[in-house]
Each structure stands twice: as structure tokens, then as C-alpha cells.
mmCIF file of C-alpha atoms and ligand atoms in Angstrom:
data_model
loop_
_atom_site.group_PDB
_atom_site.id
_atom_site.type_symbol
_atom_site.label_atom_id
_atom_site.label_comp_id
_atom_site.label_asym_id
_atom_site.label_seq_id
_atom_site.Cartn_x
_atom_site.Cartn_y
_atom_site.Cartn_z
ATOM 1 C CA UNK A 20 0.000 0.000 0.000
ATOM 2 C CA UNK A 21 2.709 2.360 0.800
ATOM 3 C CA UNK A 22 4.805 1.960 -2.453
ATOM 4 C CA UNK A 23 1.293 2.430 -4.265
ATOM 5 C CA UNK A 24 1.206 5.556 -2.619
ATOM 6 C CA UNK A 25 4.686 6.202 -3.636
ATOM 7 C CA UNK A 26 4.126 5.770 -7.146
ATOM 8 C CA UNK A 27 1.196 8.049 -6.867
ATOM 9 C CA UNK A 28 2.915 10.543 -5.470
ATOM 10 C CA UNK A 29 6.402 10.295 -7.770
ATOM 11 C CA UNK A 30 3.878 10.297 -10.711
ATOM 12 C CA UNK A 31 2.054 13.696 -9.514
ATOM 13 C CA UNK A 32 4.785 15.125 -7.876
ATOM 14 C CA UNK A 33 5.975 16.994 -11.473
ATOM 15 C CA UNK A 34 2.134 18.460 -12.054
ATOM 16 C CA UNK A 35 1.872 19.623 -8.392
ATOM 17 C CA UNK A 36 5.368 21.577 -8.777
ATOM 18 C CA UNK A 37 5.271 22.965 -12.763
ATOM 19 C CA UNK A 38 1.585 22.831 -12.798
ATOM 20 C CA UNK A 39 1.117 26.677 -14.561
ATOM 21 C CA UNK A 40 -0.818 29.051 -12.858
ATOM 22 C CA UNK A 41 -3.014 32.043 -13.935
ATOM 23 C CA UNK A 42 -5.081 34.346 -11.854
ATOM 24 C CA UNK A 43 -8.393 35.772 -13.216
ATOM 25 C CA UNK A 44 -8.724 39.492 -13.632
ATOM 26 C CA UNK A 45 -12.080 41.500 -14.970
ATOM 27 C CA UNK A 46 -11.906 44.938 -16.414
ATOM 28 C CA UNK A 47 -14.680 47.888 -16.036
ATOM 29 C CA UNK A 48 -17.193 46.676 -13.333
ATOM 30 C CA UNK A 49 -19.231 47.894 -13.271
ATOM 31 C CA UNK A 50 -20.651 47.732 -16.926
ATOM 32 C CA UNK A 51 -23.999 48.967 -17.501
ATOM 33 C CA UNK A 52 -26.995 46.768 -18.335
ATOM 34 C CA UNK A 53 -27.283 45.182 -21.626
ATOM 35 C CA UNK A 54 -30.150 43.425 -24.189
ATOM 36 C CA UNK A 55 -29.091 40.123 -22.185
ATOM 37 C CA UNK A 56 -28.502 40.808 -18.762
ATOM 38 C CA UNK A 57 -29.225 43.696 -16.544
ATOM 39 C CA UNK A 58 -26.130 44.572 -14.191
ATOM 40 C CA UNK A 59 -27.547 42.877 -11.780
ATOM 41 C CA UNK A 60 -28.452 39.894 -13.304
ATOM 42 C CA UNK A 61 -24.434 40.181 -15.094
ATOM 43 C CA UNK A 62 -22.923 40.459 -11.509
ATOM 44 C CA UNK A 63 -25.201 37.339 -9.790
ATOM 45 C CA UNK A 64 -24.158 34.854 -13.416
ATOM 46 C CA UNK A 65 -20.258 35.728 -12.701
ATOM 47 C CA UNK A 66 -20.153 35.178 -9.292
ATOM 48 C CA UNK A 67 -21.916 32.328 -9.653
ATOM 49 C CA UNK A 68 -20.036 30.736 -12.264
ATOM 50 C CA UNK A 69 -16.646 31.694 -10.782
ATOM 51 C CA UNK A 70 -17.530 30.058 -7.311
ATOM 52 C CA UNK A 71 -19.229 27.336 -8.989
ATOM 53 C CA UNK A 72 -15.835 26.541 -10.922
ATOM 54 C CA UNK A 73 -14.093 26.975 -7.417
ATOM 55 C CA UNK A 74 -12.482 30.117 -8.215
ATOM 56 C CA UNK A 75 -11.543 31.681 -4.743
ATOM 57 C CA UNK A 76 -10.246 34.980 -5.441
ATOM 58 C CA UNK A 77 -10.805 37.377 -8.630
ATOM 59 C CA UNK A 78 -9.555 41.233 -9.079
ATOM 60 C CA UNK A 79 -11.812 43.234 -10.716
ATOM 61 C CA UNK A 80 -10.715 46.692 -11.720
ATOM 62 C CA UNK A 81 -13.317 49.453 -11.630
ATOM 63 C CA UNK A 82 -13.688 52.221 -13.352
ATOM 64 C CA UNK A 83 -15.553 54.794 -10.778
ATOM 65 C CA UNK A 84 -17.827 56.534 -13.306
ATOM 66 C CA UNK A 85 -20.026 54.101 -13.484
ATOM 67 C CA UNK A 86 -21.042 53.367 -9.981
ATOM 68 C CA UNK A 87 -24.407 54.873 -8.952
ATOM 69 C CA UNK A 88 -26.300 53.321 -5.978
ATOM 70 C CA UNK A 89 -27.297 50.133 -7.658
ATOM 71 C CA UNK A 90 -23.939 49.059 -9.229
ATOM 72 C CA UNK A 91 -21.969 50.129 -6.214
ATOM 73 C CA UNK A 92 -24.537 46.914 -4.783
ATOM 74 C CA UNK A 93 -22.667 45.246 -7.483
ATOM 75 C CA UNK A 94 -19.199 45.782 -6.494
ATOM 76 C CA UNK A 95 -20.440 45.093 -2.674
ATOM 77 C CA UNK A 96 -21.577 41.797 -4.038
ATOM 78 C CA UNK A 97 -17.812 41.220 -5.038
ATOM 79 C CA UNK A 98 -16.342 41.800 -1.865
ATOM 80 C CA UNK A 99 -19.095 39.905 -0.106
ATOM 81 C CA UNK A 100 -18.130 36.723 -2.142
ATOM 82 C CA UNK A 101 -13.957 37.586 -1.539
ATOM 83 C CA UNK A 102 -13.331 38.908 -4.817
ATOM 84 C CA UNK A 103 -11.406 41.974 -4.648
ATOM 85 C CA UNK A 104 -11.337 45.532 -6.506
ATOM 86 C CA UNK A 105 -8.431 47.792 -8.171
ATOM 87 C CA UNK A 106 -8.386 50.914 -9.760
ATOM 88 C CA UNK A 107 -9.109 50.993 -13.304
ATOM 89 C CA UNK A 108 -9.475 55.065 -13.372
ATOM 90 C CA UNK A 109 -12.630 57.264 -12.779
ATOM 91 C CA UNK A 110 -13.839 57.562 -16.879
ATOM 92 C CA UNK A 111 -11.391 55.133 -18.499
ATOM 93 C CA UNK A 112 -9.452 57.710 -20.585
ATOM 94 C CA UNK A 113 -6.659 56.732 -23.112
ATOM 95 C CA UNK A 114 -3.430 58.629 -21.787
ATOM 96 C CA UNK A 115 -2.556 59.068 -25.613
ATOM 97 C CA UNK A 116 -5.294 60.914 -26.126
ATOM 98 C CA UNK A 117 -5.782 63.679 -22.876
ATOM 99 C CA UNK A 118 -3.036 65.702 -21.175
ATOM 100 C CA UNK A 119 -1.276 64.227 -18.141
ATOM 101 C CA UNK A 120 -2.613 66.284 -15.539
ATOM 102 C CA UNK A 121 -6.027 65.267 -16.502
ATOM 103 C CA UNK A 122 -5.203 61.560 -16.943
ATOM 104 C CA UNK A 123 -3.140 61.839 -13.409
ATOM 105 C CA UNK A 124 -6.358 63.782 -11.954
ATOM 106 C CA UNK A 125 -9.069 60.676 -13.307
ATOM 107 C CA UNK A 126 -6.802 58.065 -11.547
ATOM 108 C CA UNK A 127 -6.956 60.337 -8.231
ATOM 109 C CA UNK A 128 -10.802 60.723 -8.667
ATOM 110 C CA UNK A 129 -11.229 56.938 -8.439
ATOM 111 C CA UNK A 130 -8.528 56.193 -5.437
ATOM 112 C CA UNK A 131 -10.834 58.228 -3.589
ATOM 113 C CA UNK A 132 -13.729 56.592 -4.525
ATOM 114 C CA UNK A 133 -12.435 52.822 -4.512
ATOM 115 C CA UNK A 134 -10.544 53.156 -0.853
ATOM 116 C CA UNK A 135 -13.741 52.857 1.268
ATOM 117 C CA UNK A 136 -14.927 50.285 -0.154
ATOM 118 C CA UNK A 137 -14.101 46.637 1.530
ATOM 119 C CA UNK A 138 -11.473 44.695 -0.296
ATOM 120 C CA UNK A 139 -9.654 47.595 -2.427
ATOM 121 C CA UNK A 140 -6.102 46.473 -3.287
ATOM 122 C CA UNK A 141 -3.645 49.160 -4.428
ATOM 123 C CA UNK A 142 -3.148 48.325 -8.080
ATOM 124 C CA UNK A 143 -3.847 50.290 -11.423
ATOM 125 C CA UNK A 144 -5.006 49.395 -14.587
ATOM 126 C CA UNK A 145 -4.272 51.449 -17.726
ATOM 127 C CA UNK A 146 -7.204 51.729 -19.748
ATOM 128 C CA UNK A 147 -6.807 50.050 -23.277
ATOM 129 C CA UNK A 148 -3.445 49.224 -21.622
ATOM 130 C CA UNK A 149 -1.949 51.918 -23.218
ATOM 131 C CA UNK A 150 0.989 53.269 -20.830
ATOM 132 C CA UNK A 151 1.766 56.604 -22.344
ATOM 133 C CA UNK A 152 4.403 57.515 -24.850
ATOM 134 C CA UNK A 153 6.944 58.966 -25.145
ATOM 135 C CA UNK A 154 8.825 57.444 -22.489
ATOM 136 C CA UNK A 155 8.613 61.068 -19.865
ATOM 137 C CA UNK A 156 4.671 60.399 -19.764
ATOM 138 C CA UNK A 157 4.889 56.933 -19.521
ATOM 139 C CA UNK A 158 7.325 57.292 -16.732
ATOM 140 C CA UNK A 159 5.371 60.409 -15.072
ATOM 141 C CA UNK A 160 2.249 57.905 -14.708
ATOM 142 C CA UNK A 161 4.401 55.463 -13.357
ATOM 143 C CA UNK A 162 6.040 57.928 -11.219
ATOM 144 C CA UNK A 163 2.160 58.985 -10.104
ATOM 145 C CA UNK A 164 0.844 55.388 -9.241
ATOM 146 C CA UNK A 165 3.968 54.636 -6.958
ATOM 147 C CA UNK A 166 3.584 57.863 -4.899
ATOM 148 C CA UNK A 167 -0.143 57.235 -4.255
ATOM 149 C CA UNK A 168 0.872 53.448 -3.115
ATOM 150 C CA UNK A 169 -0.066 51.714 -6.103
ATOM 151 C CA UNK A 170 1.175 48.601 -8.365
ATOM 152 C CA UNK A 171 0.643 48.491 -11.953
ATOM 153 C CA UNK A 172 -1.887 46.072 -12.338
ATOM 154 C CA UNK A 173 -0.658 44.021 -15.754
ATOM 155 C CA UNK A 174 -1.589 41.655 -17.535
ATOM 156 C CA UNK A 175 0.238 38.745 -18.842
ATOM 157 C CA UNK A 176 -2.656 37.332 -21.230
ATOM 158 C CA UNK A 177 -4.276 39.758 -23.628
ATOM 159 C CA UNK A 178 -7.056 38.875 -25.914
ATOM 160 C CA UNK A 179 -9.623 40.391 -27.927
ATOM 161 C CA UNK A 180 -12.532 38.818 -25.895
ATOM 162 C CA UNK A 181 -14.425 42.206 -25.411
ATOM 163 C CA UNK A 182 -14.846 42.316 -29.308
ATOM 164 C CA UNK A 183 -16.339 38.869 -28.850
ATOM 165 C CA UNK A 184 -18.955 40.210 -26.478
ATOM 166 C CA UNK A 185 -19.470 42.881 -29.144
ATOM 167 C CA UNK A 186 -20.156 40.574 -31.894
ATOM 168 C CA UNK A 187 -22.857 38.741 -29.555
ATOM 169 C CA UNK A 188 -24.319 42.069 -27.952
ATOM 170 C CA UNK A 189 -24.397 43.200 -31.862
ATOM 171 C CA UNK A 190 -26.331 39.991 -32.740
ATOM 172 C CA UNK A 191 -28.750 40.131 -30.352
ATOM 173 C CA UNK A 192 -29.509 43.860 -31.126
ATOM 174 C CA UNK A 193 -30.186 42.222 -34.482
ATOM 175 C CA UNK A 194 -32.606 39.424 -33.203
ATOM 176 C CA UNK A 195 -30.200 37.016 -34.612
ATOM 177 C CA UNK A 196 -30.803 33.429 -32.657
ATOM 178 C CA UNK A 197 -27.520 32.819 -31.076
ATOM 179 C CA UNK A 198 -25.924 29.039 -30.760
ATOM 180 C CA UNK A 199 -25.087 29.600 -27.202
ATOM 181 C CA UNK A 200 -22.985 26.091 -27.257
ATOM 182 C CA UNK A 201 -21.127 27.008 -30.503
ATOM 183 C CA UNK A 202 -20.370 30.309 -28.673
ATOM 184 C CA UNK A 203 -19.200 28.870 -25.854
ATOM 185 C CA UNK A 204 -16.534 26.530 -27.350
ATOM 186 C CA UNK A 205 -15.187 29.661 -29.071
ATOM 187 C CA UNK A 206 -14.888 31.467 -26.279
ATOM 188 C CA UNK A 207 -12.433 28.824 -24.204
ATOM 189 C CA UNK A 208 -10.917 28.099 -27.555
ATOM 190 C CA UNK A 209 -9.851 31.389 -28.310
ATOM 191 C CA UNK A 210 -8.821 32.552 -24.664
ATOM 192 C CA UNK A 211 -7.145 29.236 -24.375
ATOM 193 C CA UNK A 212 -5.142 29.407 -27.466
ATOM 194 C CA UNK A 213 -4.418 32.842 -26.547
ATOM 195 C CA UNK A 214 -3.084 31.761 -22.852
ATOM 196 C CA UNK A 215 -0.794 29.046 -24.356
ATOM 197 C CA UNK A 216 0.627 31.755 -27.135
ATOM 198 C CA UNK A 217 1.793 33.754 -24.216
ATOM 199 C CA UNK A 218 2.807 31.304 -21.672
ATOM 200 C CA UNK A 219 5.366 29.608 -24.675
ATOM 201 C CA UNK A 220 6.799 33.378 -25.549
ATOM 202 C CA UNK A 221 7.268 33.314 -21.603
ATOM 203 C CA UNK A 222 8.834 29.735 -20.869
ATOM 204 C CA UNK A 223 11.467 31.034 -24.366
ATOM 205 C CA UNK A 224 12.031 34.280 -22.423
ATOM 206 C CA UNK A 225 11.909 33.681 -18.995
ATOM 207 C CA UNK A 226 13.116 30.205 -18.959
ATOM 208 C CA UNK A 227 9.750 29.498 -16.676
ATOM 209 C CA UNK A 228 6.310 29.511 -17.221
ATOM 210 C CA UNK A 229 5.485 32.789 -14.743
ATOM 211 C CA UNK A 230 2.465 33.214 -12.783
ATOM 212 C CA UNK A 231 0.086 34.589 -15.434
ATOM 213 C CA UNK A 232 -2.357 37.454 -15.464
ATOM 214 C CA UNK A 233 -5.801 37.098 -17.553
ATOM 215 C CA UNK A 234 -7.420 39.722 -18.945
ATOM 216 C CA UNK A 235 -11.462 39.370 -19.606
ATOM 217 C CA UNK A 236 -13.975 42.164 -18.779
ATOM 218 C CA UNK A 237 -17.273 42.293 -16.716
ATOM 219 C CA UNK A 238 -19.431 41.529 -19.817
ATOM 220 C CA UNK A 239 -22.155 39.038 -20.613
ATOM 221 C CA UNK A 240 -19.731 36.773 -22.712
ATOM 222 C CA UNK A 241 -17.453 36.006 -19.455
ATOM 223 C CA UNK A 242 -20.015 36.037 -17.335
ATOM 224 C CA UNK A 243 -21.416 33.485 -19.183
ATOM 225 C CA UNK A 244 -18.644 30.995 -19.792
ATOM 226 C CA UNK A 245 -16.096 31.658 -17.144
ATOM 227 C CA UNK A 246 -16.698 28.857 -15.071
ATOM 228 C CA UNK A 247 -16.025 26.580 -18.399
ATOM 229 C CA UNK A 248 -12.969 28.134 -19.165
ATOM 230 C CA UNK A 249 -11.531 27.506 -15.381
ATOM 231 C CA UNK A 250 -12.592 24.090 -16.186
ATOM 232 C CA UNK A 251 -10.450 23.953 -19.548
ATOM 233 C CA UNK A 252 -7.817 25.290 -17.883
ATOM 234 C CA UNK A 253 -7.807 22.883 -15.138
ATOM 235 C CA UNK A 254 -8.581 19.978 -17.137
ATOM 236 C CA UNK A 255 -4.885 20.670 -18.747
ATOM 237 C CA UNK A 256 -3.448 20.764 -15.518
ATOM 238 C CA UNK A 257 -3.356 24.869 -14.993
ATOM 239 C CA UNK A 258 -4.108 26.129 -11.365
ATOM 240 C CA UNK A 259 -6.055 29.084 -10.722
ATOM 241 C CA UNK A 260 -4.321 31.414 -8.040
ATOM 242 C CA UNK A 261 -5.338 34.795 -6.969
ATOM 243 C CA UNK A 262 -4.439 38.153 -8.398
ATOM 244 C CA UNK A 263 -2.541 38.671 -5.493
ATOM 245 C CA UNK A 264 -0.332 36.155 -5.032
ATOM 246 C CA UNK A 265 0.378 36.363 -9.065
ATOM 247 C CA UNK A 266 1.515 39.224 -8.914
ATOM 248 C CA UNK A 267 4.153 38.263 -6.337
ATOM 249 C CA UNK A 268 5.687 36.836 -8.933
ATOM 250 C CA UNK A 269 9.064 38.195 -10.083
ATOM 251 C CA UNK A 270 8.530 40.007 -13.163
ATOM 252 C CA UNK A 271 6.105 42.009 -11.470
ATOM 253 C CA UNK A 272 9.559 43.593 -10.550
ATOM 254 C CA UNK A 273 10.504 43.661 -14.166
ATOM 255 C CA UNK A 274 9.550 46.429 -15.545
ATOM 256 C CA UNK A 275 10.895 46.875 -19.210
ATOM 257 C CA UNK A 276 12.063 50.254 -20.821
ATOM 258 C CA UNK A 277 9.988 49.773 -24.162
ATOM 259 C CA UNK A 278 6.868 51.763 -25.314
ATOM 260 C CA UNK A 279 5.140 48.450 -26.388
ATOM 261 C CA UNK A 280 3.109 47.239 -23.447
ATOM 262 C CA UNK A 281 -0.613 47.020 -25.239
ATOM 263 C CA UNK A 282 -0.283 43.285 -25.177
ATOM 264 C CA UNK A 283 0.768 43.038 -21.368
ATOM 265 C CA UNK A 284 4.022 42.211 -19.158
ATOM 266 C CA UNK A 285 5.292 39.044 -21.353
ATOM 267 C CA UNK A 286 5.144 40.578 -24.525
ATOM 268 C CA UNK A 287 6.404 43.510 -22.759
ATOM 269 C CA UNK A 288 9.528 41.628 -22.112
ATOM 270 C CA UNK A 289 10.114 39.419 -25.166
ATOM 271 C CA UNK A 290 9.884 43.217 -26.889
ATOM 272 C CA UNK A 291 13.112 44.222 -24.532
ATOM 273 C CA UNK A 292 14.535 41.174 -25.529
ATOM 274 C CA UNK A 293 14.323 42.221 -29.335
ATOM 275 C CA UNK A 294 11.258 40.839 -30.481
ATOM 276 C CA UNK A 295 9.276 41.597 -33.107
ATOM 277 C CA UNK A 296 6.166 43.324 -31.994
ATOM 278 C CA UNK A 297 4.296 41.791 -35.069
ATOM 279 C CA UNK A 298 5.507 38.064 -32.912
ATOM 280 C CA UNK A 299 3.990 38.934 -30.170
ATOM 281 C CA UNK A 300 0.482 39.285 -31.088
ATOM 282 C CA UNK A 301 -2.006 36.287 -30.853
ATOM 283 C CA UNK A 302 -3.742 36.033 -34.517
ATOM 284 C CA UNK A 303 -7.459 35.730 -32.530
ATOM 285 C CA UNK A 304 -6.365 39.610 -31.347
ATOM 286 C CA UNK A 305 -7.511 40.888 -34.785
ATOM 287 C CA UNK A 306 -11.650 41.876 -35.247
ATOM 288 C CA UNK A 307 -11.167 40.302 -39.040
ATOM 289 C CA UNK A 308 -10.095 36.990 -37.843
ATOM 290 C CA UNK A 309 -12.841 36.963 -35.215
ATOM 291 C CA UNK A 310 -15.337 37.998 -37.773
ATOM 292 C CA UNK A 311 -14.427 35.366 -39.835
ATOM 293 C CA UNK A 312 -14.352 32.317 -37.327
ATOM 294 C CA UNK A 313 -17.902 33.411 -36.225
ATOM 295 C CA UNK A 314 -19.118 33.323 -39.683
ATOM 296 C CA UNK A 315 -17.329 30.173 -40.459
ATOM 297 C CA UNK A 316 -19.014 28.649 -37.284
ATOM 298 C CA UNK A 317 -22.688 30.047 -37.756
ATOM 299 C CA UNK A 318 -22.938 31.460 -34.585
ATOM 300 C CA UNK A 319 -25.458 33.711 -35.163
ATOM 301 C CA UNK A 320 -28.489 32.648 -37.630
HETATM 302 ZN ZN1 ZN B 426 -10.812 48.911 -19.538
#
């Protein structure tokens, strides 16, 4: 009995120590109501599926503007079920398109309104992750988030899964019928393709697979098919930590001096490392290609 339990063990032992890891982050909570789900309804369907797929801990950013009595019940629902919330700015401005001051002034506006609430974790989110260019505003931003106590909040995983939500929010604006199962396979296999493109252009890097970062939003499409994507993930051996303790990892010390960080903190680095930018874009992060595969799949009829 004992050597059977040895084997066991030997013969998990490698998945329990490289097993890669990726913590679940959720941009712009909270979004307002849409033809499929109210915000309400949006909120209750993600925490639902995240707890139901065992997910402990989830940061979502917020973007201040859009809390009014009712949605601010929405991020107190978050809290309530351990989730925890980061600054995504007060009205989600594009620091390449509005002076510094004012971009500076927007994140202030939302520290103030995110630190009473329970659960508030000092980390910032660029909008569109753009982090400012040329490299004086990029590093003045930087500058600002340290001094008010803050973490850049990156990303390791970028996809294009709010253009996804777009196609189906588009549909149903159309009173298209939508193939709810079709949609859901292309939603894990996209953000799981995606995933694996940046974990390899880490493990050639790095030399590791790092603790990863995912980027989805608070829209209907996630909160629809989280949970199933956890379950992918897990089903290929992938653990799910908490936003937290992946960004303990160590290149959330590495921050690289290059302008091209719209695709998050991997790509980020492979671009230091002399990559081409073009190399370091997943082909599903392209609205034509997306188009295309939702066509190809009749998704919508
Ligand atoms: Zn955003």
C-alpha cells in the first residue's frame, strides 16, 4: 500500500510543482446593463459561475464613473463573495489621447472613490493598456501610481474577448438566434489558445512559465462561460491562483524600458529582448479573424 502511494505521489509530484498558474482578472465593473442581462443579473451569473468553478479569489478593476447606488450593490456583491477591486481610473481615458494632468487627476478621482470600499487592493489598470508615450509620460504615470501606493496592475494574457462580447451584444440587437454552445466553445478556444501563445513566448524568455495574469472584462460573454474556461484550464493541468499572489511573482519587478506594453508584461519583455512586436500578437487579437471564425461557425443565424 505504501509503495502504491509512492508511485502516486512520484507520478504527480511533477504536475503539483510545474503545474502553470493564472489568476483571473475582470476589467470595467461595473458595466452597464445590456439586451441580455441587466447589471444585476451580469454580476449574480459571474459570481456564480466563478464560485461554482471553485475560483476563490478574482480582481476586478473598476472604473468609478459608473457606480451609482445600484452598481456600487454590485461591487459590494464582489467583496461579499472575496473577490477583490483595483483601480481601473474614474472615466477610463486613453493617456494618448488627454493631457497628463487630466489623466493623473481621473486616476486620483477613483482612489478616492475605490478606498472605502471593503477589499480595495492598491493596483492600477491602464485603460486600453496603453501606458503613455513617449517614455517622460509613460514614466510620469508610473512615477504617479507609486507615490499614491499603487502597483501596476498588468496583464500577462491579452485577448480580444471584449470584441467577442461585441459581436454577440451586436447579434442580439439584431434578433439574430444565437448558438449559445457554438459560442461557448469559441470562447475557451480562443482565450485558451491565446493563454498558451503567451505562456510559450514566456517559458522562451523567462526560462519558466510565470504566474500569469488574464485579462477578460465584466461583460455578458465572461459572465457566461467563465466557469467553463476555469474548467479547460484545469482539465490541462493549470491552477487558478489569486491576483494577489500572481503578482508576487518576479517580473512584477521587471519592468521593461519599451513603449510596447498594449499586449501586457510578457510581450512587454520578449519586446526588450528584441522581439518583433508583429511576434507577439495572438492572430485571434484581430476583429477580421474573429469575424471570420464566427461566420465560419454560424454562430449567429
Ligand atoms: Zn478597460
Amino acid at each position: 500500500m505504501k509503495q502504491l502511494f509512492a508511485i502516486l505521489f512520484f507520478l504527480l509530484l511533477p504536475g503539483i510543482l510545474f503545474a502553470q498558474e493564472i489568476a483571473i482578472t475582470i476589467d470595467d465593473a461595473p458595466r452597464k446593463d445590456s439586451k441580455l442581462f441587466s447589471g444585476e443579473e451580469r454580476t449574480a451569473k459571474l459570481i456564480e459561475n466563478l464560485q461554482q468553478a471553485g475560483v476563490n479569489d478574482a480582481l476586478f478593476f473598476v472604473t468609478t464613473k459608473n457606480i451609482d447606488s445600484l452598481s456600487s450593490k454590485r461591487l459590494e456583491a464582489y467583496t461579499a463573495a472575496g473577490f477583490h477591486l483595483a483601480n481601473h481610473s474614474h472615466s477610463h481615458l486613453s493617456i494618448n489621447r488627454v493631457e497628463l494632468d487630466a489623466y493623473l487627476a481621473d486616476i486620483d478621482r477613483a482612489h478616492e472613490i475605490l478606498t472605502p470600499f471593503a477589499n480595495f487592493l492598491p493596483f492600477f489598470r491602464h485603460p486600453f493598456l496603453h501606458h503613455g508615450r513617449p517614455r517622460e509620460v509613460r514614466n510620469s504615470v508610473r512615477s504617479h501610481i507609486r507615490i499614491l501606493g499603487y502597483e501596476i496592475g498588468y496583464v500577462t494574457v491579452d485577448n480580444y474577448e471584449w470584441y467577442m462580447d461585441a459581436l454577440l451584444q451586436k447579434a442580439i440587437a439584431d434578433s439574430k438566434q444565437v448558438d449559445y454552445e457554438k459560442l461557448k466553445s469559441i470562447y475557451v478556444e480562443v482565450l485558451w489558445e491565446g493563454i498558451q501563445f503567451y505562456d510559450e513566448i514566456a517559458r522562451e524568455q523567462l526560462g519558466r512559465s510565470p504566474k500569469h495574469v488574464l485579462l477578460v472584462h465584466e461583460n455578458d460573454i465572461t459572465a457566461l462561460f467563465i466557469g467553463d474556461l476555469v474548467r479547460h484550464l484545469r482539465s490541462h493541468g493549470w491552477r487558478i491562483i489569486s491576483p494577489q499572489e500572481a503578482y508576487s511573482d518576479p517580473i512584477a519587478t521587471t519592468l521593461p524600458d519599451v513603449l510596447f506594453n498594449g499586449q501586457g508584461r510578457v510581450a512587454a519583455i520578449a519586446r526588450s529582448k528584441g522581439q518583433k512586436p508583429r511576434d507577439l500578437i495572438h492572430i485571434s487579437e484581430d476583429e477580421a479573424y474573429l469575424d471570420k471564425l464566427f461566420t465560419e461557425r454560424a454562430v449567429f443565424q
